[in-house]
Short mmCIF file of C-alpha atoms in Angstrom, two decimals:
data_model
loop_
_atom_site.label_atom_id
_atom_site.label_comp_id
_atom_site.label_asym_id
_atom_site.label_seq_id
_atom_site.Cartn_x
_atom_site.Cartn_y
_atom_site.Cartn_z
CA MET A 4 -3.72 8.33 -2.37
CA VAL A 5 -0.28 6.74 -2.34
CA TRP A 6 -0.28 3.70 -0.14
CA MET A 7 1.94 1.91 2.33
CA ILE A 8 1.22 -1.77 2.93
CA PRO A 9 -1.24 -2.33 5.81
CA TRP A 10 0.03 -3.84 9.03
CA CYS A 11 1.11 -7.44 8.81
CA PRO A 12 2.00 -9.43 11.93
CA ARG A 13 5.73 -9.35 11.24
CA GLY A 14 6.59 -6.15 13.04
CA TRP A 15 6.57 -4.25 9.71
CA ALA A 16 3.79 -1.68 10.25
CA ARG A 17 0.71 -0.91 12.25
CA PRO A 18 -2.93 -1.63 11.31
CA ARG A 19 -5.19 1.04 9.91
CA ARG A 20 -7.80 2.34 12.26
CA SER A 21 -11.23 0.93 11.60
CA ALA A 22 -13.92 3.32 10.45
CA PRO A 23 -16.29 4.39 13.24
CA ASN A 24 -19.14 1.99 13.85
CA ALA A 25 -22.61 3.23 13.07
CA GLY A 26 -23.85 2.23 16.52
CA THR A 27 -24.75 -0.85 18.47
CA ARG A 28 -27.76 -3.08 18.64
CA PRO A 29 -28.80 -6.32 20.33
CA ARG A 30 -27.43 -9.46 18.75
CA ALA A 31 -29.51 -11.34 16.28
CA ALA A 32 -31.36 -14.35 17.61
CA GLY A 33 -29.22 -17.44 17.80
CA VAL A 34 -25.92 -15.51 17.94
CA PRO A 35 -24.20 -16.23 21.28
CA ARG A 36 -22.45 -13.49 23.20
CA ASN A 37 -18.77 -14.45 23.06
CA LYS A 38 -17.76 -13.47 26.60
CA ALA A 39 -15.11 -16.16 26.68
CA GLY A 40 -13.55 -14.76 23.51
CA PHE A 41 -13.53 -11.26 24.98
CA LEU A 42 -11.87 -12.44 28.19
CA LEU A 43 -9.32 -14.42 26.17
CA HIS A 44 -8.52 -11.31 24.17
CA LEU A 45 -8.19 -9.16 27.28
CA GLY A 46 -5.95 -11.76 28.88
CA LEU A 47 -3.81 -11.86 25.76
CA LEU A 48 -3.15 -8.15 25.83
CA CYS A 49 -2.29 -8.26 29.52
CA CYS A 50 0.09 -11.21 29.26
CA VAL A 51 1.82 -9.84 26.16
CA VAL A 52 2.66 -6.70 28.10
CA ALA A 53 3.99 -8.79 30.96
CA GLY A 54 6.52 -10.58 28.72
CA GLY A 55 9.27 -12.69 30.28
CA ILE A 56 8.22 -16.13 31.46
CA LEU A 57 4.68 -15.54 30.24
CA LEU A 58 5.76 -15.25 26.59
CA SER A 59 5.21 -18.91 25.66
CA PHE A 60 1.84 -18.83 27.43
CA CYS A 61 0.89 -15.70 25.47
CA SER A 62 2.00 -17.31 22.21
CA ALA A 63 -0.25 -20.30 22.88
CA ARG A 64 -3.19 -18.03 23.71
CA ALA A 65 -2.55 -15.92 20.59
CA ALA A 66 -2.56 -19.11 18.53
CA GLU A 67 -5.88 -20.07 20.11
CA PHE A 68 -7.33 -16.68 19.36
CA GLY A 69 -6.05 -16.80 15.77
CA ALA A 70 -7.50 -20.27 15.28
CA SER A 71 -10.89 -19.11 16.54
CA VAL A 72 -10.88 -16.24 14.03
CA GLU A 73 -9.70 -18.50 11.21
CA GLU A 74 -12.59 -20.90 11.81
CA GLN A 75 -15.08 -18.09 11.28
CA VAL A 76 -13.77 -16.97 7.88
CA ARG A 77 -15.81 -18.23 4.93
CA GLU A 78 -14.45 -18.29 1.38
CA ILE A 79 -16.51 -17.84 -1.78
CA VAL A 80 -14.95 -18.33 -5.22
CA LEU A 81 -17.11 -17.33 -8.20
CA GLU A 82 -16.89 -18.94 -11.63
CA ASN A 83 -14.96 -15.93 -12.93
CA GLY A 84 -12.20 -16.55 -10.38
CA LEU A 85 -13.13 -13.80 -7.93
CA THR A 86 -12.31 -14.69 -4.30
CA ILE A 87 -14.59 -13.22 -1.63
CA LEU A 88 -13.87 -13.70 2.08
CA VAL A 89 -16.60 -13.20 4.68
CA LEU A 90 -16.27 -12.97 8.45
CA GLU A 91 -19.51 -12.57 10.36
CA ARG A 92 -19.17 -10.23 13.36
CA PRO A 93 -22.67 -9.00 14.19
CA PHE A 94 -21.65 -6.71 17.04
CA ALA A 95 -22.89 -3.50 15.35
CA PRO A 96 -25.09 -2.87 12.30
CA VAL A 97 -22.16 -2.13 9.98
CA PHE A 98 -19.77 -4.03 7.73
CA HIS A 99 -16.30 -3.15 6.50
CA TYR A 100 -15.20 -3.76 2.93
CA VAL A 101 -11.68 -4.08 1.52
CA GLY A 102 -11.07 -4.90 -2.13
CA MET A 103 -7.50 -5.50 -3.28
CA VAL A 104 -6.20 -5.75 -6.85
CA ASP A 105 -2.81 -7.38 -7.43
CA ALA A 106 -1.59 -4.49 -9.58
CA GLY A 107 0.55 -1.56 -8.56
CA ALA A 108 3.19 0.80 -9.84
CA SER A 109 5.73 -1.98 -10.47
CA ASP A 110 3.34 -3.40 -13.10
CA GLU A 111 3.32 -0.26 -15.24
CA PRO A 112 4.81 -0.43 -18.74
CA SER A 113 7.78 1.77 -19.58
CA GLY A 114 6.76 5.35 -20.35
CA ARG A 115 3.46 5.05 -18.47
CA THR A 116 4.50 5.48 -14.86
CA GLY A 117 1.68 6.74 -12.68
CA VAL A 118 -1.06 4.90 -14.56
CA ALA A 119 -1.76 2.46 -11.68
CA HIS A 120 -2.34 5.35 -9.28
CA LEU A 121 -4.48 7.13 -11.85
CA MET A 122 -6.63 4.00 -12.21
CA GLU A 123 -7.30 4.19 -8.48
CA HIS A 124 -8.72 7.69 -9.06
CA MET A 125 -10.69 6.54 -12.10
CA ALA A 126 -12.43 3.81 -10.11
CA PHE A 127 -14.53 6.55 -8.46
CA LYS A 128 -15.75 8.00 -11.77
CA GLY A 129 -18.59 5.52 -12.15
CA SER A 130 -19.71 3.24 -14.96
CA VAL A 131 -22.03 3.07 -17.92
CA ARG A 132 -24.89 3.11 -15.41
CA VAL A 133 -23.53 5.43 -12.72
CA GLY A 134 -22.38 8.97 -13.48
CA THR A 135 -23.86 9.70 -16.89
CA GLN A 136 -26.97 11.38 -18.29
CA ASP A 137 -26.72 9.59 -21.63
CA ALA A 138 -24.29 6.65 -21.88
CA ARG A 139 -24.41 6.32 -25.68
CA ALA A 140 -23.92 10.03 -26.39
CA GLU A 141 -21.19 10.24 -23.75
CA ALA A 142 -19.30 7.31 -25.30
CA GLU A 143 -19.25 9.13 -28.66
CA ALA A 144 -18.13 12.37 -27.01
CA LEU A 145 -15.31 10.56 -25.19
CA ARG A 146 -14.19 9.00 -28.48
CA ARG A 147 -13.80 12.52 -29.89
CA VAL A 148 -11.82 13.55 -26.80
CA ASP A 149 -9.45 10.63 -27.37
CA GLU A 150 -8.97 11.57 -31.02
CA ALA A 151 -8.27 15.18 -30.08
CA TRP A 152 -5.72 14.11 -27.47
CA GLU A 153 -3.90 11.92 -30.01
CA ALA A 154 -3.56 15.02 -32.21
CA VAL A 155 -2.06 16.92 -29.24
CA LEU A 156 0.41 14.07 -28.65
CA ALA A 157 1.37 14.07 -32.33
CA GLU A 158 2.34 17.73 -32.02
CA LYS A 159 4.32 17.01 -28.84
CA ARG A 160 6.29 14.30 -30.65
CA ALA A 161 6.90 16.58 -33.63
CA ASP A 162 8.20 19.28 -31.29
CA LEU A 163 10.68 16.82 -29.73
CA LEU A 164 12.05 16.15 -33.22
CA GLU A 165 12.21 19.93 -33.91
CA ARG A 166 9.51 19.57 -36.54
CA GLY A 167 6.76 21.20 -34.52
CA ASP A 168 4.52 24.05 -35.54
CA SER A 169 3.29 26.31 -32.70
CA ALA A 170 0.15 27.40 -34.54
CA ARG A 171 -0.77 23.81 -35.35
CA ALA A 172 -0.11 22.76 -31.75
CA ALA A 173 -2.29 25.57 -30.40
CA ALA A 174 -5.13 24.57 -32.73
CA ALA A 175 -4.86 20.92 -31.63
CA TRP A 176 -5.00 21.96 -27.98
CA ALA A 177 -8.05 24.14 -28.61
CA ARG A 178 -9.87 21.24 -30.28
CA PHE A 179 -8.98 19.01 -27.33
CA GLN A 180 -10.36 21.53 -24.84
CA GLU A 181 -13.57 21.88 -26.81
CA ALA A 182 -14.00 18.10 -27.02
CA GLN A 183 -13.63 17.88 -23.22
CA ARG A 184 -16.26 20.55 -22.67
CA GLU A 185 -18.65 18.64 -24.92
CA ALA A 186 -18.07 15.36 -23.04
CA ASP A 187 -18.56 17.11 -19.69
CA ARG A 188 -22.16 17.90 -20.64
CA TYR A 189 -23.11 14.28 -19.98
CA VAL A 190 -21.33 13.85 -16.63
CA ILE A 191 -23.14 13.57 -13.30
CA GLY A 192 -20.30 14.70 -11.08
CA ASN A 193 -19.09 12.40 -8.28
CA ALA A 194 -22.15 10.16 -8.71
CA PHE A 195 -20.39 7.05 -7.39
CA SER A 196 -19.22 8.66 -4.16
CA LYS A 197 -22.43 10.63 -3.63
CA THR A 198 -24.57 7.50 -3.95
CA LEU A 199 -22.58 5.80 -1.21
CA GLU A 200 -22.49 8.93 0.96
CA GLU A 201 -26.27 9.26 0.77
CA ASN A 202 -26.46 5.71 2.13
CA GLY A 203 -24.21 6.18 5.14
CA VAL A 204 -20.75 5.26 3.87
CA GLN A 205 -17.79 5.88 6.16
CA GLY A 206 -14.09 5.97 5.28
CA LEU A 207 -14.57 5.84 1.50
CA ASN A 208 -11.07 5.84 0.06
CA ALA A 209 -8.43 3.92 -1.87
CA SER A 210 -4.65 3.64 -2.02
CA THR A 211 -1.94 2.52 -4.40
CA SER A 212 1.45 0.99 -3.66
CA CYS A 213 4.19 -0.43 -5.83
CA ASP A 214 2.54 -3.85 -5.44
CA ALA A 215 -1.25 -3.46 -5.24
CA THR A 216 -4.26 -1.15 -5.28
CA THR A 217 -6.78 -1.25 -2.44
CA TYR A 218 -10.33 0.11 -2.08
CA TYR A 219 -12.09 0.33 1.27
CA TYR A 220 -15.10 1.73 3.10
CA SER A 221 -17.80 0.82 5.63
CA LEU A 222 -21.58 0.73 5.14
CA PRO A 223 -24.63 0.04 7.30
CA SER A 224 -25.45 -3.66 7.17
CA ASN A 225 -28.79 -3.06 5.42
CA LYS A 226 -26.87 -1.62 2.42
CA LEU A 227 -25.16 -4.87 1.48
CA GLU A 228 -26.94 -5.10 -1.87
CA LEU A 229 -25.89 -1.54 -2.68
CA TRP A 230 -22.26 -2.57 -2.05
CA ALA A 231 -22.55 -5.48 -4.48
CA LEU A 232 -24.28 -3.34 -7.10
CA MET A 233 -21.74 -0.50 -6.95
CA GLU A 234 -18.66 -2.72 -6.91
CA GLY A 235 -20.02 -4.86 -9.73
CA ASN A 236 -20.70 -1.74 -11.81
CA ARG A 237 -17.33 -0.10 -11.44
CA MET A 238 -15.33 -3.29 -11.95
CA THR A 239 -17.40 -4.63 -14.86
CA TRP A 240 -18.42 -1.57 -16.91
CA PRO A 241 -16.13 1.30 -15.89
CA VAL A 242 -16.15 4.58 -17.78
CA PHE A 243 -13.01 6.68 -17.45
CA ARG A 244 -14.80 10.00 -17.80
CA GLU A 245 -12.96 13.19 -16.83
CA PHE A 246 -9.71 11.27 -17.31
CA TYR A 247 -7.61 14.27 -18.29
CA LYS A 248 -8.98 16.42 -15.48
CA GLU A 249 -8.16 13.72 -12.95
CA ARG A 250 -4.71 13.40 -14.47
CA GLU A 251 -4.14 17.06 -13.59
CA VAL A 252 -5.22 16.27 -10.02
CA VAL A 253 -2.53 13.57 -9.85
CA ILE A 254 0.08 15.94 -11.30
CA GLU A 255 -0.83 18.46 -8.59
CA GLU A 256 -0.53 15.69 -6.00
CA ARG A 257 2.95 14.99 -7.31
CA ARG A 258 3.84 18.66 -7.05
CA MET A 259 2.69 18.82 -3.42
CA ARG A 260 4.13 15.49 -2.21
CA LEU A 261 7.43 15.50 -4.10
CA GLU A 262 8.33 18.60 -6.05
CA SER A 263 7.47 21.07 -3.25
CA SER A 264 8.65 18.86 -0.37
CA PRO A 265 12.40 18.63 0.38
CA ARG A 266 11.81 15.41 2.33
CA GLY A 267 9.63 13.98 -0.44
CA ARG A 268 12.22 14.76 -3.11
CA LEU A 269 15.04 13.25 -1.05
CA ARG A 270 13.03 10.07 -0.40
CA ASP A 271 12.15 9.76 -4.09
CA GLU A 272 15.68 10.44 -5.33
CA THR A 273 17.29 8.10 -2.78
CA SER A 274 14.95 5.24 -3.73
CA SER A 275 15.53 5.89 -7.45
CA ALA A 276 19.31 5.88 -6.93
CA ALA A 277 19.12 2.58 -5.01
CA PHE A 278 17.47 0.74 -7.92
CA VAL A 279 19.02 0.75 -11.38
CA ALA A 280 17.02 -2.05 -13.03
CA HIS A 281 13.89 -2.99 -11.10
CA PRO A 282 10.64 -1.00 -11.59
CA TYR A 283 10.65 -0.17 -7.86
CA ARG A 284 12.91 2.73 -8.86
CA ASN A 285 9.94 4.58 -10.39
CA GLY A 286 7.87 4.97 -7.22
CA VAL A 287 4.08 5.21 -7.24
CA ILE A 288 3.08 8.66 -8.34
CA GLY A 289 4.91 8.56 -11.68
CA HIS A 290 7.28 10.82 -13.60
CA ARG A 291 5.79 14.15 -14.59
CA SER A 292 6.57 13.72 -18.30
CA ASP A 293 4.88 10.29 -18.31
CA LEU A 294 1.80 11.66 -16.54
CA GLU A 295 1.53 14.55 -18.99
CA ALA A 296 1.51 12.09 -21.90
CA LEU A 297 -0.92 9.47 -20.52
CA SER A 298 -4.04 8.86 -22.57
CA ARG A 299 -7.39 7.39 -21.64
CA ALA A 300 -6.52 4.45 -23.90
CA ASP A 301 -3.43 3.82 -21.73
CA GLY A 302 -5.66 3.64 -18.67
CA GLU A 303 -8.17 1.32 -20.33
CA GLU A 304 -5.37 -1.01 -21.43
CA PHE A 305 -3.93 -1.19 -17.90
CA PHE A 306 -7.39 -1.84 -16.47
CA ARG A 307 -8.16 -4.64 -18.94
CA GLU A 308 -4.81 -6.30 -18.26
CA HIS A 309 -4.82 -6.14 -14.46
CA TYR A 310 -8.38 -5.66 -13.15
CA GLY A 311 -9.65 -9.15 -13.88
CA ALA A 312 -11.65 -11.06 -11.28
CA ALA A 313 -8.88 -13.66 -10.92
CA ASN A 314 -6.51 -10.87 -9.92
CA MET A 315 -8.74 -9.51 -7.12
CA CYS A 316 -9.86 -10.33 -3.62
CA MET A 317 -12.86 -8.81 -1.83
CA VAL A 318 -13.28 -9.07 1.94
CA LEU A 319 -16.27 -8.22 4.14
CA VAL A 320 -16.07 -8.22 7.92
CA GLY A 321 -18.95 -7.24 10.17
CA ASP A 322 -22.72 -7.63 10.33
CA VAL A 323 -23.17 -9.70 7.17
CA ARG A 324 -24.29 -13.25 6.44
CA ARG A 325 -22.23 -15.52 4.23
CA ASP A 326 -25.25 -16.91 2.32
CA GLU A 327 -26.57 -13.45 1.55
CA VAL A 328 -23.15 -12.24 0.40
CA GLU A 329 -22.80 -15.21 -1.96
CA LYS A 330 -26.27 -14.69 -3.41
CA LEU A 331 -25.60 -11.00 -4.11
CA ALA A 332 -22.10 -11.71 -5.41
CA ARG A 333 -23.43 -14.17 -7.97
CA LYS A 334 -26.01 -11.59 -9.04
CA TYR A 335 -23.78 -8.50 -9.32
CA LEU A 336 -20.11 -9.59 -9.41
CA ALA A 337 -20.14 -12.68 -11.64
CA ASP A 338 -19.91 -10.56 -14.80
CA ILE A 339 -16.52 -9.08 -13.93
CA PRO A 340 -14.21 -10.43 -16.66
CA ARG A 341 -12.02 -13.25 -15.40
CA GLY A 342 -8.72 -11.92 -16.71
CA SER A 343 -5.61 -13.69 -15.48
CA ARG A 344 -3.34 -13.61 -12.46
CA ASN A 345 -0.45 -11.17 -12.68
CA GLN A 346 2.79 -12.79 -13.71
CA PRO A 347 5.88 -11.92 -11.63
CA ILE A 348 8.30 -9.41 -13.09
CA LEU A 349 11.49 -11.22 -14.13
CA THR A 350 13.79 -8.20 -13.79
CA ARG A 351 16.08 -8.59 -10.80
CA GLU A 352 18.10 -5.81 -9.24
CA PRO A 353 21.85 -6.50 -9.59
CA PRO A 354 23.76 -6.31 -6.31
CA PRO A 355 25.48 -2.93 -5.87
CA SER A 356 29.28 -2.87 -6.19
CA ALA A 357 29.78 0.39 -4.30
CA GLU A 358 28.00 2.91 -2.10
CA ARG A 359 25.70 5.39 -3.82
CA MET A 360 25.08 8.93 -2.59
CA VAL A 361 22.33 11.54 -3.02
CA ARG A 362 22.96 14.96 -1.47
CA THR A 363 20.63 17.95 -1.55
CA ARG A 364 20.84 21.38 0.07
CA GLU A 365 17.58 23.06 1.00
CA PRO A 366 16.27 25.64 3.49
CA ALA A 367 14.83 22.79 5.54
CA GLN A 368 15.60 20.64 8.58
CA PRO A 369 18.51 18.28 7.89
CA LEU A 370 17.66 14.62 7.37
CA CYS A 371 19.44 11.34 6.61
CA TYR A 372 18.17 8.31 4.72
CA VAL A 373 20.26 5.14 4.46
CA ALA A 374 18.86 2.34 2.29
CA TYR A 375 20.39 -1.14 2.19
CA HIS A 376 19.79 -3.70 -0.53
CA GLY A 377 18.91 -7.26 0.40
CA GLY A 378 15.52 -6.84 2.04
CA PRO A 379 13.74 -10.10 1.17
CA ALA A 380 10.30 -10.27 -0.44
CA PHE A 381 7.34 -11.07 1.80
CA HIS A 382 7.20 -14.74 0.74
CA ASP A 383 10.91 -15.26 1.50
CA PRO A 384 11.56 -17.18 4.77
CA ARG A 385 14.17 -14.55 5.66
CA PHE A 386 11.53 -11.82 5.79
CA ASP A 387 10.70 -12.55 9.44
CA ARG A 388 14.35 -12.39 10.44
CA VAL A 389 14.83 -9.00 8.80
CA SER A 390 11.59 -7.70 10.32
CA ALA A 391 12.86 -8.79 13.73
CA LEU A 392 16.20 -7.08 13.04
CA THR A 393 14.64 -3.71 12.20
CA ASP A 394 12.31 -3.91 15.19
CA ILE A 395 15.20 -4.68 17.56
CA LEU A 396 17.22 -1.83 16.07
CA SER A 397 14.56 0.90 16.27
CA GLY A 398 11.33 -0.45 17.77
CA GLY A 399 10.71 1.93 20.65
CA ARG A 400 12.76 3.85 23.20
CA SER A 401 14.56 0.74 24.45
CA SER A 402 15.85 -0.20 20.99
CA ARG A 403 19.54 -0.22 20.14
CA LEU A 404 19.58 2.84 17.87
CA TYR A 405 17.35 4.98 20.05
CA ARG A 406 19.42 4.25 23.15
CA ALA A 407 22.76 4.84 21.43
CA LEU A 408 22.03 7.82 19.18
CA VAL A 409 19.19 9.67 20.91
CA LYS A 410 19.62 8.95 24.63
CA GLU A 411 23.35 8.39 25.11
CA ARG A 412 25.19 10.30 22.37
CA ARG A 413 22.39 12.82 21.74
CA ILE A 414 23.31 13.23 18.09
CA ALA A 415 19.83 12.41 16.76
CA THR A 416 16.32 13.49 17.69
CA GLY A 417 14.73 10.48 16.03
CA VAL A 418 15.71 7.30 14.25
CA SER A 419 13.75 4.47 12.61
CA CYS A 420 14.39 1.41 10.47
CA PHE A 421 11.97 -0.78 8.56
CA ASN A 422 12.04 -3.30 5.76
CA GLY A 423 9.77 -3.52 2.75
CA MET A 424 10.65 -0.22 1.06
CA PRO A 425 9.21 0.50 -1.43
CA GLY A 426 7.30 -2.79 -1.72
CA LEU A 427 7.01 -6.35 -0.46
CA LYS A 428 6.28 -8.35 -3.59
CA TYR A 429 9.93 -8.37 -4.68
CA ASP A 430 13.31 -7.99 -2.98
CA ASN A 431 13.44 -4.56 -1.43
CA LEU A 432 15.33 -2.17 0.83
CA ILE A 433 15.94 -1.89 4.54
CA TRP A 434 15.27 1.82 5.01
CA CYS A 435 16.72 3.86 7.87
CA SER A 436 15.72 7.44 8.61
CA ALA A 437 17.49 9.68 11.13
CA THR A 438 17.09 13.34 12.06
CA PRO A 439 20.31 15.04 13.28
CA ALA A 440 20.26 16.93 16.56
CA SER A 441 21.01 20.64 16.42
CA GLY A 442 24.62 21.26 15.43
CA VAL A 443 25.24 17.70 14.23
CA ALA A 444 26.31 17.22 10.64
CA PRO A 445 24.20 14.68 8.71
CA ASP A 446 27.37 12.90 7.52
CA SER A 447 28.40 12.36 11.15
CA LEU A 448 25.04 10.81 11.93
CA VAL A 449 25.24 8.48 8.91
CA GLU A 450 28.67 7.34 10.09
CA ALA A 451 27.35 6.76 13.63
CA LEU A 452 24.51 4.64 12.21
CA GLN A 453 26.98 2.52 10.27
CA GLN A 454 29.15 2.05 13.35
CA GLU A 455 26.13 0.77 15.28
CA PHE A 456 25.36 -1.70 12.50
CA GLU A 457 28.94 -2.94 12.34
CA ALA A 458 28.98 -3.32 16.15
CA ILE A 459 26.36 -6.08 15.83
CA ALA A 460 29.23 -8.44 14.96
CA GLN A 461 30.76 -7.79 18.41
CA ARG A 462 27.42 -7.50 20.20
CA PRO A 463 25.14 -10.07 18.51
CA ILE A 464 21.38 -10.05 18.93
CA THR A 465 20.53 -11.44 22.35
CA PRO A 466 17.76 -13.82 23.45
CA GLU A 467 16.33 -10.97 25.55
CA GLU A 468 16.08 -8.69 22.49
CA LEU A 469 14.37 -11.45 20.50
CA GLU A 470 11.96 -12.02 23.40
CA GLY A 471 11.08 -8.31 23.36
CA HIS A 472 10.41 -8.48 19.62
CA ARG A 473 8.16 -11.50 20.07
CA SER A 474 6.17 -9.72 22.77
CA ARG A 475 5.60 -6.66 20.56
CA ALA A 476 4.77 -8.80 17.54
CA LEU A 477 2.23 -10.87 19.50
CA ALA A 478 0.54 -7.69 20.74
CA ASP A 479 0.39 -6.40 17.14
CA PHE A 480 -1.03 -9.72 15.98
CA VAL A 481 -3.86 -9.61 18.50
CA ARG A 482 -4.63 -5.97 17.74
CA GLY A 483 -4.68 -6.75 14.04
CA LEU A 484 -7.32 -9.45 14.50
CA ARG A 485 -9.45 -7.28 16.75
CA GLY A 486 -10.41 -4.42 14.41
CA ASP A 487 -12.86 -5.28 11.62
CA GLN A 488 -11.35 -3.12 8.91
CA GLY A 489 -7.79 -3.96 9.94
CA LEU A 490 -8.62 -7.66 9.80
CA ALA A 491 -10.27 -7.24 6.40
CA SER A 492 -7.09 -5.57 5.13
CA LEU A 493 -4.94 -8.38 6.51
CA LEU A 494 -7.06 -11.10 4.94
CA ALA A 495 -7.00 -9.37 1.56
CA PHE A 496 -3.26 -8.78 1.80
CA TYR A 497 -2.42 -12.40 2.62
CA GLN A 498 -4.75 -13.73 -0.07
CA ILE A 499 -3.20 -11.51 -2.74
CA ARG A 500 0.41 -11.65 -1.62
CA THR A 501 0.68 -15.32 -0.59
CA GLY A 502 -2.20 -16.92 -2.50
CA ASP A 503 -3.92 -18.14 0.66
CA TRP A 504 -5.46 -15.99 3.41
CA ARG A 505 -4.89 -18.83 5.90
CA ASN A 506 -1.19 -17.98 5.95
CA LEU A 507 -2.10 -15.06 8.20
CA PHE A 508 -2.72 -17.57 10.96
CA ARG A 509 0.45 -19.58 10.27
CA TRP A 510 2.68 -16.63 11.06
CA LEU A 511 3.03 -17.51 14.75
CA ASP A 512 5.00 -20.63 13.77
CA ASP A 513 7.47 -18.42 11.86
CA LEU A 514 7.79 -16.10 14.85
CA GLU A 515 8.54 -19.03 17.14
CA ALA A 516 11.23 -20.34 14.77
CA LEU A 517 13.36 -17.17 14.96
CA THR A 518 16.76 -17.39 16.64
CA PRO A 519 19.20 -14.64 17.70
CA GLU A 520 21.86 -16.22 15.47
CA SER A 521 19.72 -16.09 12.32
CA ILE A 522 18.89 -12.41 12.91
CA THR A 523 22.56 -11.55 13.50
CA GLU A 524 23.45 -13.30 10.23
CA GLU A 525 20.97 -11.12 8.34
CA ALA A 526 22.56 -7.99 9.81
CA ALA A 527 25.99 -9.09 8.58
CA ARG A 528 24.59 -9.92 5.14
CA ILE A 529 22.75 -6.65 4.60
CA LEU A 530 24.10 -3.76 6.70
CA ARG A 531 27.36 -3.21 4.80
CA ARG A 532 28.78 0.09 3.52
CA SER A 533 29.10 -1.13 -0.07
CA ASN A 534 25.48 -2.27 0.03
CA ARG A 535 23.95 1.10 0.88
CA THR A 536 22.52 4.18 -0.78
CA VAL A 537 22.76 7.32 1.34
CA GLY A 538 20.46 10.31 1.01
CA ILE A 539 21.39 13.50 2.87
CA LEU A 540 19.39 16.70 3.16
CA GLU A 541 21.66 19.52 4.33
CA GLU A 542 20.36 22.86 5.46
CA ALA A 543 21.26 25.49 2.86
CA GLY A 544 24.16 27.64 4.06
CA ASN A 545 25.30 25.04 6.60
CA ALA A 546 26.58 22.30 4.35
CA ARG A 547 29.23 19.95 5.74
CA ARG A 548 29.31 21.44 9.22
CA SER A 549 31.54 19.61 11.61
CA GLY A 550 29.49 17.57 14.03
CA SER A 551 29.91 15.91 17.36
#
């Protein structure tokens, strides 16, 4: 599953929905019922909606609520460098788990795009103890599969140099297929997932972005030891069985999401055109030719380099006890190899000198993408200003772009802007998407968008618009802290992306420091014609229609 970053309290995205709770039960003895906290939360939501003169009051109450949550988080750091965060919320007999690895598509070596996403799939294939009938015999069979695949690759390389032999290539492929069938004899299919499903798992899934890979699910609280056992197994002794079959699954996913989707292709090609140097240009799912050449050894090398304990964070929120989690973690997770923290990529995208254009014609609904360079990385102090800018421009039906293009001029049926495309770890794009109304040429809509951006110089961001952004952001902040799985995702994200989960609760200070002038300055810096890449999907047979 290709991933977008979970909600962060900067107006960038919304939280994931928490998995359904397994039920309710009376609180454990000695755990007070937090009626005051509930009433505070309810009051927060009410006052955020009210806005206006209540905004500063709401901000203070949100800070109180955040501080109360922060006080309950407990941090465990094992000797191997693994950070585990625990938040006890014994409201229902369930806990929510999020594990994040600081490795994504931007960390892939040249020629191996897609390997990070494939490792996400491989993490469900089990270990030396889960998923095999005979670990020793399977290891030997997998070695023969690897040898057979190297022979197939040798023939591919020879063919590229016009030295190939079709009969020899066919024989190599046949040996590879036979070696796979032999290895399959030892596989217990889907053993990892089935074990968790038989024990009541909910929401078992994972996702990959350009920046990180995330694993998540929920379990009944009496299955805590099973969680520790299964996570310890797959992160310490993984076996990438059925690698080449799963690679075909990913290739099919690419076909469905990109190659067979006009919107998907336009998004991919526009993003690739926007970046000429930085790995963000490659996207997450990988180039088809790279995927078709990936070997199990490539996957194992990526895993060894990036899946060390020091490069991970595990978060549990729900009906768990910190002491019990630490005891089980030391028993089952301490053997995960330490590894090392990912080092930042030094490649920087050069500023564009002119507008770039991608134009496609398809039998599909017209669409416009406009991507601007200069979106700051998440750790950059300017990130909050740009997040406020995109929210003011397109956050809801009262936003500038919706009012101007959808309500008043009626040249668009929808418009949105957000920052952080395609990632947040490095400088990124402000991404605008607009759907032309019937009879409106996409080029006309792109021009109207640009005119609205240039008009910000004459109509700067107002204090009232900033106040509206703060109200929405505060509401998002409270909602993000309310849901167990959403909160687990936030804690993991802040720990991995900023190095300290406590920064989640410092965000309100950044929100308070925003000014209309600083947001207007960001608009002038970023939303320029020469700074943009335009992607246009025209309906086949109606290219370059004149529009209103």
